[in-house]
PDB file of C-alpha atoms in Angstrom:
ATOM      1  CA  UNK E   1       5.792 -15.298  11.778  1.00  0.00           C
ATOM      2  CA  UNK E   2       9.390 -14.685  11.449  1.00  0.00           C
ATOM      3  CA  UNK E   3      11.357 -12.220  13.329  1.00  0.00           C
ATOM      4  CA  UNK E   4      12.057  -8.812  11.300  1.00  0.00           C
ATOM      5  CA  UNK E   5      15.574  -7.415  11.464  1.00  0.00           C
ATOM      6  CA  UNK E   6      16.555  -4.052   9.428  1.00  0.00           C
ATOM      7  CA  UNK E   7      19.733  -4.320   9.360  1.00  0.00           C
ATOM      8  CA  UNK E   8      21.507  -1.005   9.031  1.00  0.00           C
ATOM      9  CA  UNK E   9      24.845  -0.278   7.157  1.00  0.00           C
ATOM     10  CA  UNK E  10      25.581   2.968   8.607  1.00  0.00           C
ATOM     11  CA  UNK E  11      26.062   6.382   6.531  1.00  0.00           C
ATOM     12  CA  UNK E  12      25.149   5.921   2.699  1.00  0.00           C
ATOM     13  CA  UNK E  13      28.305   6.221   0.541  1.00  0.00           C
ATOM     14  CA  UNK E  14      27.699   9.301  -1.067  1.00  0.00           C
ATOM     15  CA  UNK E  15      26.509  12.486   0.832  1.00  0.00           C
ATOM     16  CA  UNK E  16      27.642  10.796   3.780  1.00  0.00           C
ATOM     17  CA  UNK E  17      30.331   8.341   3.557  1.00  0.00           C
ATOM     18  CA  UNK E  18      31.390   8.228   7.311  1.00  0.00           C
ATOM     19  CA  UNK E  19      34.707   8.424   8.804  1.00  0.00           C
ATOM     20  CA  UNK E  20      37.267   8.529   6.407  1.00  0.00           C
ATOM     21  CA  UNK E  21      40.726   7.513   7.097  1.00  0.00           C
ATOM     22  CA  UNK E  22      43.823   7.244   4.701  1.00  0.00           C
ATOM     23  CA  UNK E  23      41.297   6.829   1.950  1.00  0.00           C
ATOM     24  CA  UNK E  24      39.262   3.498   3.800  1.00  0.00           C
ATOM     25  CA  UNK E  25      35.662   4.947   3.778  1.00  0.00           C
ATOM     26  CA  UNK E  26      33.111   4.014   7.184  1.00  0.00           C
ATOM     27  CA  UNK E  27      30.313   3.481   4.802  1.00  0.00           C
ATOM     28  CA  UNK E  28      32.360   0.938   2.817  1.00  0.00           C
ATOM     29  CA  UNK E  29      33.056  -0.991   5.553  1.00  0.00           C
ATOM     30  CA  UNK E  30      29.924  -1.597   7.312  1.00  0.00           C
ATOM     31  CA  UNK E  31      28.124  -2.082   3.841  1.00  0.00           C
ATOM     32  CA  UNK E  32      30.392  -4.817   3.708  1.00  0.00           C
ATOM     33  CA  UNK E  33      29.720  -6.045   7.094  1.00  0.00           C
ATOM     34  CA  UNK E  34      25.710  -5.773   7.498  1.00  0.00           C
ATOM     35  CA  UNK E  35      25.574  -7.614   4.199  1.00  0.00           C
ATOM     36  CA  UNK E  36      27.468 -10.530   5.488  1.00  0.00           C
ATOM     37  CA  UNK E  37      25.230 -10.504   8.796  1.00  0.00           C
ATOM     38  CA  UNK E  38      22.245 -10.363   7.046  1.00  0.00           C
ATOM     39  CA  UNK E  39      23.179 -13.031   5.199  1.00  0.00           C
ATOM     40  CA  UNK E  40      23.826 -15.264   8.304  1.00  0.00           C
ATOM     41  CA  UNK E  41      20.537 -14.326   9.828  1.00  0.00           C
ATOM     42  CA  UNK E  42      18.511 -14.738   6.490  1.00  0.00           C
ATOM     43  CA  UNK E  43      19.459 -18.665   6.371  1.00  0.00           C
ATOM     44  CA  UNK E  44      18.738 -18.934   9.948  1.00  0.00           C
ATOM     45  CA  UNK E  45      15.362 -17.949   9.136  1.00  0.00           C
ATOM     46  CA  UNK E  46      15.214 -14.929  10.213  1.00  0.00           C
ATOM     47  CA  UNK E  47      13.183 -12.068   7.710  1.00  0.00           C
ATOM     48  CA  UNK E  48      15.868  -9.675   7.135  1.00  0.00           C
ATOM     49  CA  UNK E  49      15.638  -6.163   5.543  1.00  0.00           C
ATOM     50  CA  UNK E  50      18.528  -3.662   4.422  1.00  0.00           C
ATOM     51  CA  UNK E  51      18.460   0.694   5.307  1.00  0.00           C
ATOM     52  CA  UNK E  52      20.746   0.110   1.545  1.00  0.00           C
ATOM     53  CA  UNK E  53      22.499  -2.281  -0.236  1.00  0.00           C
ATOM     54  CA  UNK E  54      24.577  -0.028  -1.782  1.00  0.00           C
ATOM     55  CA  UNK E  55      25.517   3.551  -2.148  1.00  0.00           C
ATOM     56  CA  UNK E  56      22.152   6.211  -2.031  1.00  0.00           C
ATOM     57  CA  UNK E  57      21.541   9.058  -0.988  1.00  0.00           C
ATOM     58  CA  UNK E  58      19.798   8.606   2.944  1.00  0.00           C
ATOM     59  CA  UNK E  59      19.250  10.546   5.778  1.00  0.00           C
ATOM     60  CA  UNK E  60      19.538   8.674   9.418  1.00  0.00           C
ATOM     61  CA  UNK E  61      15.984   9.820   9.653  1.00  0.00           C
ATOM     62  CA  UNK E  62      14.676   8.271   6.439  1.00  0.00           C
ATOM     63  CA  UNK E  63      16.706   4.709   8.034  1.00  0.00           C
ATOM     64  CA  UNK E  64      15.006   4.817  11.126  1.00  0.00           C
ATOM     65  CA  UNK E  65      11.621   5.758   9.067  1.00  0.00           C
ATOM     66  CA  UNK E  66      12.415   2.561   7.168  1.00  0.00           C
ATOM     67  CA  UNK E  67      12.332   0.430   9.788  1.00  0.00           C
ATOM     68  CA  UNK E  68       9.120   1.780  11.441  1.00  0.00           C
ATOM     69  CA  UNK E  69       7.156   1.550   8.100  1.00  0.00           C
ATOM     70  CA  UNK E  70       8.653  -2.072   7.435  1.00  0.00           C
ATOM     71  CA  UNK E  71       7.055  -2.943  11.139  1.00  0.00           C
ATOM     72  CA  UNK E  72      10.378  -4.216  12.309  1.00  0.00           C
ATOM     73  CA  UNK E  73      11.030  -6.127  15.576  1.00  0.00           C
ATOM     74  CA  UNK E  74      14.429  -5.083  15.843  1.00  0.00           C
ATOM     75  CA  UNK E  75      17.179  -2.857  14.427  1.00  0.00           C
ATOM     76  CA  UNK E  76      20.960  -3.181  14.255  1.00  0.00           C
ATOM     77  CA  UNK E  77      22.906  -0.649  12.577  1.00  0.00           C
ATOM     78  CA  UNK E  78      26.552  -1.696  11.952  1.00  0.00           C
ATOM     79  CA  UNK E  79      29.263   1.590  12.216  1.00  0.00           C
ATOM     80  CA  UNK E  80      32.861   2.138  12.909  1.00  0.00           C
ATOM     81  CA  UNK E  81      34.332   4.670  15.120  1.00  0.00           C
ATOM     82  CA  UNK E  82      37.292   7.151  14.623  1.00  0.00           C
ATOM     83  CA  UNK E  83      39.837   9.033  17.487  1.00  0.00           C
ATOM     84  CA  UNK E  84      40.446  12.452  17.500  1.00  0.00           C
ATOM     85  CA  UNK E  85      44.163  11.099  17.460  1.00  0.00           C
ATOM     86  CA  UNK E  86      44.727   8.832  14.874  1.00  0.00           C
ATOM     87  CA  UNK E  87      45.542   5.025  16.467  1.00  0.00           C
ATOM     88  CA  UNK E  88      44.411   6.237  20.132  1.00  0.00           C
ATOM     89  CA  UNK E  89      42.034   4.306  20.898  1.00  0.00           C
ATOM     90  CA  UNK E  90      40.819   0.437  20.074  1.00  0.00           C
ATOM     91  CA  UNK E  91      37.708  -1.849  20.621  1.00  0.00           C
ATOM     92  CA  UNK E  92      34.253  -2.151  20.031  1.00  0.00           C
ATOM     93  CA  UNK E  93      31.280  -0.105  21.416  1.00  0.00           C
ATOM     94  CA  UNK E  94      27.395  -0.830  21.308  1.00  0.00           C
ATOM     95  CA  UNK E  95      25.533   2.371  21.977  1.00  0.00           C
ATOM     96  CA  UNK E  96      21.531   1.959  23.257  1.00  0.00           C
ATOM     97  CA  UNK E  97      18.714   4.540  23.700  1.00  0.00           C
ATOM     98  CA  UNK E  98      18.929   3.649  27.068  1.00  0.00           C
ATOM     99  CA  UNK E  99      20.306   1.036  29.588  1.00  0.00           C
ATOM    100  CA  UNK E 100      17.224  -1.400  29.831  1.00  0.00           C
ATOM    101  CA  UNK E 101      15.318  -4.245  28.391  1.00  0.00           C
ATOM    102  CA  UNK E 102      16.343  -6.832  25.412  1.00  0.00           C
ATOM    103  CA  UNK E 103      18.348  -4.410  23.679  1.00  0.00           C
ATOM    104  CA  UNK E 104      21.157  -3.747  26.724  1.00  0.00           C
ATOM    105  CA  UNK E 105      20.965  -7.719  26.658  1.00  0.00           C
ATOM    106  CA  UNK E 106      21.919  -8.034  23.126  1.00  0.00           C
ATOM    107  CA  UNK E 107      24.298  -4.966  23.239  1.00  0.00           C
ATOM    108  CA  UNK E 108      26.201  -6.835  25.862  1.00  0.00           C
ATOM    109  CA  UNK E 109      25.950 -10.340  24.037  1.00  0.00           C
ATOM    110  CA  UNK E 110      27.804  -8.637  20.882  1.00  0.00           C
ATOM    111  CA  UNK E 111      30.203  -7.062  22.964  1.00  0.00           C
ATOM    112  CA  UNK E 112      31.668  -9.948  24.072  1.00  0.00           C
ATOM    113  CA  UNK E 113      31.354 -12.005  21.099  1.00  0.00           C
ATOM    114  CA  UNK E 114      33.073  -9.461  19.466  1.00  0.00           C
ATOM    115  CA  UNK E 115      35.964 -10.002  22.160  1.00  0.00           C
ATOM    116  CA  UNK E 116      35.970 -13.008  21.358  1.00  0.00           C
ATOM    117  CA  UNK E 117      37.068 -12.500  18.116  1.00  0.00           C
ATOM    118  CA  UNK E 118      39.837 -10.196  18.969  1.00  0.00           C
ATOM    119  CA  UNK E 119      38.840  -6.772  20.062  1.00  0.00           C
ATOM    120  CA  UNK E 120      38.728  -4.974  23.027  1.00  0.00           C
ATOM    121  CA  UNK E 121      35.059  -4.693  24.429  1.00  0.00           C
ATOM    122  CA  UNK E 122      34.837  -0.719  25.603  1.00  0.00           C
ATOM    123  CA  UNK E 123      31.042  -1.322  26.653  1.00  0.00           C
ATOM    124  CA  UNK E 124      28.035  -0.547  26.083  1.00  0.00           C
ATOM    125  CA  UNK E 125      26.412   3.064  26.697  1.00  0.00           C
ATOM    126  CA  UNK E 126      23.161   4.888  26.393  1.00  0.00           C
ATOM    127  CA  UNK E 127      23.089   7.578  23.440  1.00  0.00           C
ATOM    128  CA  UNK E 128      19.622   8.707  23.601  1.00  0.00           C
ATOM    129  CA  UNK E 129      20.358  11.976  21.203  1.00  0.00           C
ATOM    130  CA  UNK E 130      21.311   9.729  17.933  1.00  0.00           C
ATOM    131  CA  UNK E 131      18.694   9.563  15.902  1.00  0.00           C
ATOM    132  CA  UNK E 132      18.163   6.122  14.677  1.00  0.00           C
ATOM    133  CA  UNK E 133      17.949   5.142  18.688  1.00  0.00           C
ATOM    134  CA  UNK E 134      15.877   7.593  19.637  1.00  0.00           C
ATOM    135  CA  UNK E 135      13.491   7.528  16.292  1.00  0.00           C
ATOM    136  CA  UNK E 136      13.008   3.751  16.216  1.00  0.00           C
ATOM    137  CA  UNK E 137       9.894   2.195  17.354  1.00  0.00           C
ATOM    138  CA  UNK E 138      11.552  -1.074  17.945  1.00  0.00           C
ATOM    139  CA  UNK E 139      14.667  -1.647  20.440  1.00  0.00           C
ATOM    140  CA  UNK E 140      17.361  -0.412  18.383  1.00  0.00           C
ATOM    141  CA  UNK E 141      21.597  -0.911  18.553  1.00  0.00           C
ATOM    142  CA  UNK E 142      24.353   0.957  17.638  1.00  0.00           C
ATOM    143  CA  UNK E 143      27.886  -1.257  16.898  1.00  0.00           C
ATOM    144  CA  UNK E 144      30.458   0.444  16.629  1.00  0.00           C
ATOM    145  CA  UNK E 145      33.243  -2.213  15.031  1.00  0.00           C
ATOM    146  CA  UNK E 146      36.762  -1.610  15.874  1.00  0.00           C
ATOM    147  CA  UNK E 147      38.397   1.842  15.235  1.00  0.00           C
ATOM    148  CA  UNK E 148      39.135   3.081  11.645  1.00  0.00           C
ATOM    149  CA  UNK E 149      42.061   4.868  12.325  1.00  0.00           C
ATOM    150  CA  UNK E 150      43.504   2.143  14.423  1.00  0.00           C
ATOM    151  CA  UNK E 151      45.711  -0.720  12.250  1.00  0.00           C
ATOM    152  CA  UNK E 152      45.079  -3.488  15.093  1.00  0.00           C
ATOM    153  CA  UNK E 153      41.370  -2.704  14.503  1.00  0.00           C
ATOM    154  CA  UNK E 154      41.379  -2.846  10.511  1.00  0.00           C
ATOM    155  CA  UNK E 155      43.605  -5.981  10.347  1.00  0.00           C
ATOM    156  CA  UNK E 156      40.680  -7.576  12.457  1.00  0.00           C
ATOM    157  CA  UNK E 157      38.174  -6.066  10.154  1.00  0.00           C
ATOM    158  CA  UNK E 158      39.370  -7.110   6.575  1.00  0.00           C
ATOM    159  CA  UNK E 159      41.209 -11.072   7.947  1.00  0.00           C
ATOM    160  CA  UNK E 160      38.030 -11.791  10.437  1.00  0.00           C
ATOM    161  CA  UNK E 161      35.596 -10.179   8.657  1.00  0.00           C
ATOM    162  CA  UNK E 162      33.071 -13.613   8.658  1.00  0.00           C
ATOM    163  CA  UNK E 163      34.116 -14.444  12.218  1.00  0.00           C
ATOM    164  CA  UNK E 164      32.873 -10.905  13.198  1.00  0.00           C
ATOM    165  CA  UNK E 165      29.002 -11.148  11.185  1.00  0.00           C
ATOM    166  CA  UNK E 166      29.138 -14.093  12.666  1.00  0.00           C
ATOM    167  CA  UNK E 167      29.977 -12.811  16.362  1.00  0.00           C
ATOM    168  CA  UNK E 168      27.332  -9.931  16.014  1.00  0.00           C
ATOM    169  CA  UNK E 169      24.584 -12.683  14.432  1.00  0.00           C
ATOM    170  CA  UNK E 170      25.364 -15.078  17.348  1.00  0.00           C
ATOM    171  CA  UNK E 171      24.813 -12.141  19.952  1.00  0.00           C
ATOM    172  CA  UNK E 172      21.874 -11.502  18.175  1.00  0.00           C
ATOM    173  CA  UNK E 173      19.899 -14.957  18.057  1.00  0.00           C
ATOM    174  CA  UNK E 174      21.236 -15.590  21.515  1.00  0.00           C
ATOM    175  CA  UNK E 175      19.723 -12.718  22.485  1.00  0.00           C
ATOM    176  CA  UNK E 176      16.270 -13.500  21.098  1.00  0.00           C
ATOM    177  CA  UNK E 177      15.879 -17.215  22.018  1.00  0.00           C
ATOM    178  CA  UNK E 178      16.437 -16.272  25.795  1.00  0.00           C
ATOM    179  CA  UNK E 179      14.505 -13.636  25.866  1.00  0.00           C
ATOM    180  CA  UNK E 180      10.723 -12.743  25.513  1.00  0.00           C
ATOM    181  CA  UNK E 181      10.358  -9.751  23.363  1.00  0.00           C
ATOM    182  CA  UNK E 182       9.257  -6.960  25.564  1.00  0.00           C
ATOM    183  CA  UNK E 183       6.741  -4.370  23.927  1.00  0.00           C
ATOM    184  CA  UNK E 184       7.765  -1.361  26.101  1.00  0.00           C
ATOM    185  CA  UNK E 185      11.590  -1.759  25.143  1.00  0.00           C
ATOM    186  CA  UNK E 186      11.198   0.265  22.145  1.00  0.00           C
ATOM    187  CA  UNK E 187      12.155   4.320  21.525  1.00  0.00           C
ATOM    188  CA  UNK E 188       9.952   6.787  21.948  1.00  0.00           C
ATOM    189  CA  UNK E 189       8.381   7.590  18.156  1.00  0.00           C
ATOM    190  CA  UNK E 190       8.873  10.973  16.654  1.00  0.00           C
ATOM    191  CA  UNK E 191       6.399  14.084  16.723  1.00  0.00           C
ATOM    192  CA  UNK E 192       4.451  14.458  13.593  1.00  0.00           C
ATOM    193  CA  UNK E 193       5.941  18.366  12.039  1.00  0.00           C
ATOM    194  CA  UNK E 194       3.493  21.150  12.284  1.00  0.00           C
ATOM    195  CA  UNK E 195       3.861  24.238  10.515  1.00  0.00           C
ATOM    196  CA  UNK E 196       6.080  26.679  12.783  1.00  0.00           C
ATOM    197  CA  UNK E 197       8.821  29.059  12.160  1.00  0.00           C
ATOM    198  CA  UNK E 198      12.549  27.673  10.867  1.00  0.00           C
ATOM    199  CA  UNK E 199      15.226  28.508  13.070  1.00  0.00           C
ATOM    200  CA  UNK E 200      18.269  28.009  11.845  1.00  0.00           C
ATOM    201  CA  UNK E 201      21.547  26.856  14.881  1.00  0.00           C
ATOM    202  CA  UNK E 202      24.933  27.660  13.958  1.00  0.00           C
ATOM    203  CA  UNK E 203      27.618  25.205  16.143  1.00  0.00           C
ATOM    204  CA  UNK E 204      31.247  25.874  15.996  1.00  0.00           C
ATOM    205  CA  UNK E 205      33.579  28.099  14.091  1.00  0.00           C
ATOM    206  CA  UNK E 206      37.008  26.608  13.036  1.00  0.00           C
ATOM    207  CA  UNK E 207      40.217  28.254  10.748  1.00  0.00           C
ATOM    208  CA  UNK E 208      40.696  24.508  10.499  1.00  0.00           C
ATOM    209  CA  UNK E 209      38.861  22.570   7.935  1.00  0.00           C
ATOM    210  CA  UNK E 210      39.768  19.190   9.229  1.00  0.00           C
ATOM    211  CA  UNK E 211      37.648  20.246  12.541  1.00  0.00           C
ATOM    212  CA  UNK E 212      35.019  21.627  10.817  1.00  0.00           C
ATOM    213  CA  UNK E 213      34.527  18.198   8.930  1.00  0.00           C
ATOM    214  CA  UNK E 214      34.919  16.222  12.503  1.00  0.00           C
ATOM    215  CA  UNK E 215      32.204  18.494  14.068  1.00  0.00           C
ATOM    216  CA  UNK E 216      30.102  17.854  10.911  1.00  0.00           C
ATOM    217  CA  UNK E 217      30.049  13.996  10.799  1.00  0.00           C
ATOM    218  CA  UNK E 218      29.186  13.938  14.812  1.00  0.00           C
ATOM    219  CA  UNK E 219      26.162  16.207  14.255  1.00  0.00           C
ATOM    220  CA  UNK E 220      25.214  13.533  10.954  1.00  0.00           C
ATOM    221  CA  UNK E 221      25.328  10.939  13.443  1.00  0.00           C
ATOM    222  CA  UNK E 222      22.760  12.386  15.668  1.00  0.00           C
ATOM    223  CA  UNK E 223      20.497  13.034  13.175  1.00  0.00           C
ATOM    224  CA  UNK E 224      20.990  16.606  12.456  1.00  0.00           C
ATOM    225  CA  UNK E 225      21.666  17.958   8.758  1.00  0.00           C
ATOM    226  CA  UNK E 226      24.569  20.102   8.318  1.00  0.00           C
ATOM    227  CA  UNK E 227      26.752  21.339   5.539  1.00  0.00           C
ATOM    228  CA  UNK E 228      30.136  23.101   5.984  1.00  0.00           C
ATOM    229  CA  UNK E 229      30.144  26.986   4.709  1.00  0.00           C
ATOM    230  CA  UNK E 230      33.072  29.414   4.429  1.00  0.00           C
ATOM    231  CA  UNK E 231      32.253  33.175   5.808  1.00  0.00           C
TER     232      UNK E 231
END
């Protein structure tokens, strides 16, 4: 039986579309990309599935859910970063429930393919709080592609953007043709919800909107739900 990959393009284009920077939209971006590397790993024979195809309306939960219920044996979901000062920082990052096992492999392997290609390889780094790492069954990646607020970064993006499915696919089937699949690399599952009281967490209060909105799509990406409100 064929490998299954869920391939994740990260936010969903509407609720959430991501980073946003001088109008370029995250969730545009890496629809674009984790078409292109499903694509690659479809003809290689791998069975591929998609978190979306296009723009819906989906919680990180309800991805990570998607991949459990689909049985997968591995899930990649594609992002892009942003600086808190616009053009600060550059490179790629793969984050990883933890520092172990096939996954940290793999992690690595795309790192440095993705050097390869042009970018700077920051590394690769446990993030056990974000919720389609720590909700997945399966051993689960995080790539963050090349900064959206950084021109360098986007230049790669849009002229390389086949080199770089390519770079992530490669680190990918690398990955699992040297390595047995290991059953205890995967995330621990989530608790089933019992009936209990709702508590409700208020973090941060800004006069700035911009922060408020920055706060907001870091809480998104670890799972939580948020909205902004005015008091």
């Amino acid at each position: 039986m064929a490998t299954k990959i869920v391939i994740d393009a990260g936010h969903n284009g509407l609720s959430d579309p991501g980073a946003v920077y001088n109008g370029r939209r995250e969730s545009d971006d890496t629809l674009r990309l984790a078409m292109a590397v499903g694509e690659i790993l479809s003809r290689s024979g791998y069975d591929v599935d998609y978190t979306r195809t296009g723009n819906i309306n989906q919680s990180v939960i309800q991805k990570a859910q998607l991949a459990n219920d689909t049985d997968a044996d591995l899930f990649i979901s594609i992002h892009r970063n942003m600086s808190e000062v616009p053009g600060s920082y550059h490179g790629v990052q793969s984050l990883v429930y933890d520092l172990n096992g096939q996954k940290l492999t793999m992690a690595e392997a795309i790192n440095k393919n993705l050097e390869g290609v042009g970018f700077r390889n920051i590394n690769v780094e446990a993030r056990p709080n974000l919720a389609v790492l720590r909700r997945t069954k399966m051993p689960a990646i995080l790539v963050e592609v090349g900064f959206i607020d950084n021109a360098e970064d986007n230049k790669l993006f849009d002229t390389r953007l086949d080199e770089i499915a390519q770079a992530i696919a490669d680190g990918i089937m690398d990955t699992l043709t040297s390595t047995e699949n290991e059953a205890s690399d995967g995330q621990p599952a989530a608790e089933k919800p019992v009936d209990r009281p709702l508590y409700r967490v208020q973090v941060g209060a800004f006069y700035n909107l911009q922060n408020a909105i920055d706060l907001e799509q870091e809480l998104k990406r670890m799972g939580y739900n948020t909205w902004i409100v005015t008091a």
